[in-house]
Amino acid sequence: MLTSYDYSMARILDAAGIDVILVGDSAANVMAGYETTVPITLDQMIYHARSVTRGAKRALVVVDMPFGTYQGNPKEAINSAVRIMKETEADAIKIEGGEEIIDSVKRILCAGIPVMGHLGLTPQSIHKYGTYNVRAKETEEAEKLLRDAHLLEEAGCFAIVLEKIPAELATRVASELSIPIIGIGAGGGVDGQVLVAHDMLGITNEFSPRFLRRYASLHDVMTGAFQHYIEDVRNGDFPNSKEQY
Ligand code: KIV
């Protein structure tokens, strides 16, 4: 699984053979430049998701429920999830949290909307925890995470993302549950992996957590191309006689 927030990236990912495209609320950071994922709205997520589904013909498209659209009560959650499904033509939604939001998860599932869970580091709770450090290192939090994972599976979630937790714990979750566990900073003992595409492509370069493998250095490639273009235009080299009508 990799993220996309727009049509062009979704087309490339889809053609490359990705299984799942996540329209993550990391769009708040990557697309809009916010420091956290908290500010992104449902309307903005729907805009991104609709652009992605136009480009993805084959991959499963999962859309993040943004902060404040499901925590209040199950009615608010179902209304938000229905808007995502009706207005974007996505395949499923993703939602952060365990026991605290289980009634919302069940209500969404009752409406026939597939739900992917998200446990461990849940960036929408940044103001509760204050850091993006590794989560569930202590026994109490690890046991809660395990309980939450079972709750989400029993409720009917089709997969769970585990973010930035010890690999040993993630492996245990994956071995105890039968639904796919998709890790980000959760080691190799899970069923699948997810990264933010802009991070793994090296478009963003200010963020280097240990779990991030960069598969390209597009920041440098793009900077070089932009500088080359600026130079060509300034020198009168672009456009040449073949590049005009
Ligand atoms: O919003 C996002 O990109 C995510 C992934 C990091 C899992 O939730």
XYZ file of C-alpha atoms and ligand atoms in Angstrom:
253
model
C 0.000 0.000 0.000
C 1.202 3.525 -0.832
C -0.460 6.911 -0.545
C -1.786 9.123 -3.288
C -3.771 12.337 -3.159
C -4.151 13.090 -6.860
C -5.029 11.648 -10.259
C -1.558 11.610 -11.845
C 0.157 9.812 -8.944
C -2.764 7.361 -8.683
C -2.427 6.473 -12.385
C 1.296 5.760 -12.008
C 0.795 3.706 -8.832
C -2.076 1.753 -10.349
C -0.095 0.936 -13.499
C 2.941 -0.042 -11.380
C 0.846 -2.795 -9.784
C 0.199 -1.525 -6.252
C -2.491 -3.505 -4.385
C -3.939 -0.682 -2.292
C -3.864 3.112 -2.681
C -4.405 5.024 0.542
C -5.801 8.534 0.293
C -4.198 9.349 3.621
C -4.966 12.372 5.736
C -1.179 12.854 5.484
C -2.433 15.017 2.577
C -2.667 17.655 5.315
C 1.150 17.563 5.649
C 2.243 16.657 2.143
C -0.261 18.584 0.028
C -1.286 21.464 2.277
C 1.849 21.983 4.389
C 0.159 21.716 7.785
C 2.277 20.486 10.714
C -0.306 17.889 11.767
C -3.133 15.964 10.126
C -5.702 17.635 12.382
C -6.779 20.543 10.126
C -7.764 18.623 6.971
C -11.531 18.638 6.372
C -13.952 16.048 5.025
C -14.538 18.169 1.905
C -10.785 18.334 1.265
C -10.390 14.543 1.731
C -13.299 13.984 -0.660
C -11.653 16.222 -3.273
C -8.379 14.251 -3.006
C -10.147 10.881 -3.010
C -12.262 11.717 -6.064
C -9.106 12.679 -7.964
C -7.473 9.370 -6.982
C -10.408 7.141 -7.943
C -10.425 8.723 -11.421
C -6.833 7.529 -11.841
C -7.030 4.107 -10.165
C -8.659 1.511 -12.363
C -7.411 -1.621 -10.611
C -6.096 -0.980 -7.082
C -8.301 -0.907 -3.980
C -8.754 2.717 -2.876
C -8.999 3.374 0.876
C -9.792 6.865 2.209
C -8.864 8.214 5.643
C -11.702 9.585 7.768
C -10.300 12.970 8.880
C -10.084 14.153 12.475
C -13.407 15.267 13.923
C -15.644 13.386 11.505
C -16.211 10.180 13.507
C -15.145 10.610 17.148
C -18.336 12.377 18.270
C -20.838 9.557 17.839
C -21.749 6.706 15.449
C -24.310 8.872 13.590
C -21.683 11.478 12.758
C -19.320 8.660 11.738
C -21.820 6.981 9.409
C -22.731 10.312 7.798
C -19.051 11.069 7.114
C -18.329 7.571 5.788
C -21.406 7.615 3.540
C -20.333 10.978 2.079
C -16.884 9.535 1.302
C -18.335 6.452 -0.386
C -21.034 8.311 -2.374
C -18.943 11.279 -3.480
C -15.601 9.581 -4.217
C -16.407 6.040 -5.451
C -13.670 4.711 -3.144
C -13.725 1.101 -1.937
C -13.227 1.508 1.815
C -12.466 3.931 4.626
C -9.699 3.946 7.258
C -10.264 5.133 10.804
C -7.839 5.727 13.709
C -8.440 4.148 17.121
C -9.727 1.092 18.983
C -12.193 0.672 21.812
C -13.004 4.419 22.006
C -14.444 4.456 18.491
C -15.673 0.857 18.183
C -19.363 1.882 18.075
C -18.616 4.148 15.125
C -16.700 1.335 13.406
C -19.648 -1.046 13.892
C -22.174 1.513 12.595
C -20.103 2.111 9.452
C -19.692 -1.633 8.903
C -23.467 -2.136 9.353
C -23.998 0.147 6.361
C -21.870 -2.192 4.239
C -18.823 0.067 4.123
C -15.508 -1.822 4.461
C -13.346 -0.457 7.284
C -9.552 -0.570 7.709
C -8.436 0.074 11.300
C -5.354 2.055 12.372
C -3.594 1.493 15.727
C -0.255 2.360 17.331
C 0.886 5.863 16.429
C -2.353 7.584 15.466
C -1.287 11.018 14.182
C -4.740 12.563 14.708
C -4.125 12.195 18.490
C -0.922 14.275 18.407
C -2.347 16.801 20.865
C -3.092 14.025 23.366
C 0.369 12.402 23.242
C 2.529 15.388 22.259
C 5.064 13.439 20.153
C 5.330 11.130 17.139
C 7.584 8.725 19.070
C 7.285 4.916 18.933
C 4.065 3.790 20.671
C 3.152 0.753 22.790
C 6.639 0.147 24.173
C 5.254 -0.329 27.678
C 3.287 -3.458 28.623
C 0.047 -1.646 29.479
C -0.168 0.161 26.137
C 0.935 -2.969 24.249
C -1.837 -5.013 25.898
C -4.416 -2.355 25.034
C -3.232 -2.351 21.424
C -3.590 -6.129 21.258
C -7.120 -5.924 22.742
C -8.047 -3.143 20.307
C -6.771 -5.170 17.345
C -8.955 -8.123 18.387
C -11.941 -5.788 18.868
C -11.501 -4.336 15.382
C -11.231 -7.797 13.836
C -14.297 -9.063 15.739
C -16.269 -5.984 14.653
C -15.518 -6.889 11.026
C -12.606 -4.672 9.873
C -10.967 -6.141 6.770
C -7.405 -5.000 7.657
C -5.497 -2.957 10.229
C -2.602 -0.511 9.838
C -0.070 -0.636 12.689
C 2.078 2.488 12.817
C 5.432 2.903 14.593
C 5.278 0.178 17.242
C 7.886 -2.440 18.263
C 8.297 -5.118 15.579
C 7.810 -7.889 18.141
C 4.374 -6.577 19.119
C 3.326 -6.084 15.489
C 4.391 -9.656 14.693
C 2.312 -10.904 17.620
C -0.760 -8.995 16.401
C -0.288 -10.408 12.891
C 0.023 -13.955 14.220
C -3.046 -13.691 16.493
C -5.341 -12.072 13.919
C -6.483 -13.537 10.632
C -7.105 -10.234 8.773
C -4.145 -8.579 6.996
C -1.942 -6.371 9.178
C -0.220 -3.582 7.257
C 2.777 -2.005 8.940
C 4.539 1.338 8.792
C 7.516 1.342 11.128
C 6.243 -1.943 12.554
C 8.857 -4.354 11.177
C 8.726 -7.203 8.711
C 6.617 -9.702 10.647
C 3.314 -8.322 9.361
C 1.357 -9.072 6.185
C 1.932 -5.886 4.182
C 3.646 -2.502 4.274
C 2.579 1.092 3.693
C 4.621 4.252 3.151
C 3.769 7.806 2.196
C 4.656 7.906 -1.506
C 6.162 11.409 -1.332
C 8.519 10.188 1.438
C 9.672 7.010 -0.309
C 10.173 8.938 -3.563
C 12.338 11.488 -1.736
C 10.119 14.428 -2.727
C 9.892 15.338 0.944
C 13.422 15.483 2.374
C 12.945 17.045 5.802
C 11.564 13.824 7.328
C 13.863 10.819 7.891
C 12.497 8.302 10.401
C 14.354 4.999 10.736
C 11.569 3.031 9.027
C 11.642 5.119 5.853
C 13.505 3.626 2.893
C 13.919 6.131 0.063
C 13.538 4.558 -3.370
C 14.390 7.751 -5.265
C 15.677 11.276 -4.657
C 13.048 13.177 -6.574
C 13.598 16.368 -4.580
C 17.039 16.652 -6.197
C 15.828 15.471 -9.617
C 12.977 18.024 -9.575
C 15.198 20.850 -8.334
C 17.663 20.083 -11.149
C 14.916 20.025 -13.785
C 13.379 23.307 -12.535
C 16.787 25.005 -12.517
C 17.538 23.700 -16.019
C 14.224 25.090 -17.309
C 14.788 28.488 -15.632
C 18.252 28.659 -17.206
C 16.984 27.656 -20.667
C 14.194 30.259 -20.608
C 16.518 32.985 -19.365
C 19.131 32.124 -22.029
C 16.533 32.012 -24.799
C 17.278 28.280 -25.418
C 13.665 27.317 -24.741
C 11.578 27.181 -26.833
C 13.685 26.428 -29.914
C 12.459 26.511 -33.508
C 11.030 22.957 -33.282
C 9.131 23.745 -30.085
C 6.823 26.332 -31.619
C 4.017 26.564 -34.220
O -2.329 9.311 6.339
C -1.501 8.425 6.043
O -0.706 8.572 5.103
C -1.491 7.211 6.833
C -0.354 6.257 6.628
C 0.880 6.794 7.212
C -0.687 4.906 7.134
O -2.359 7.006 7.618
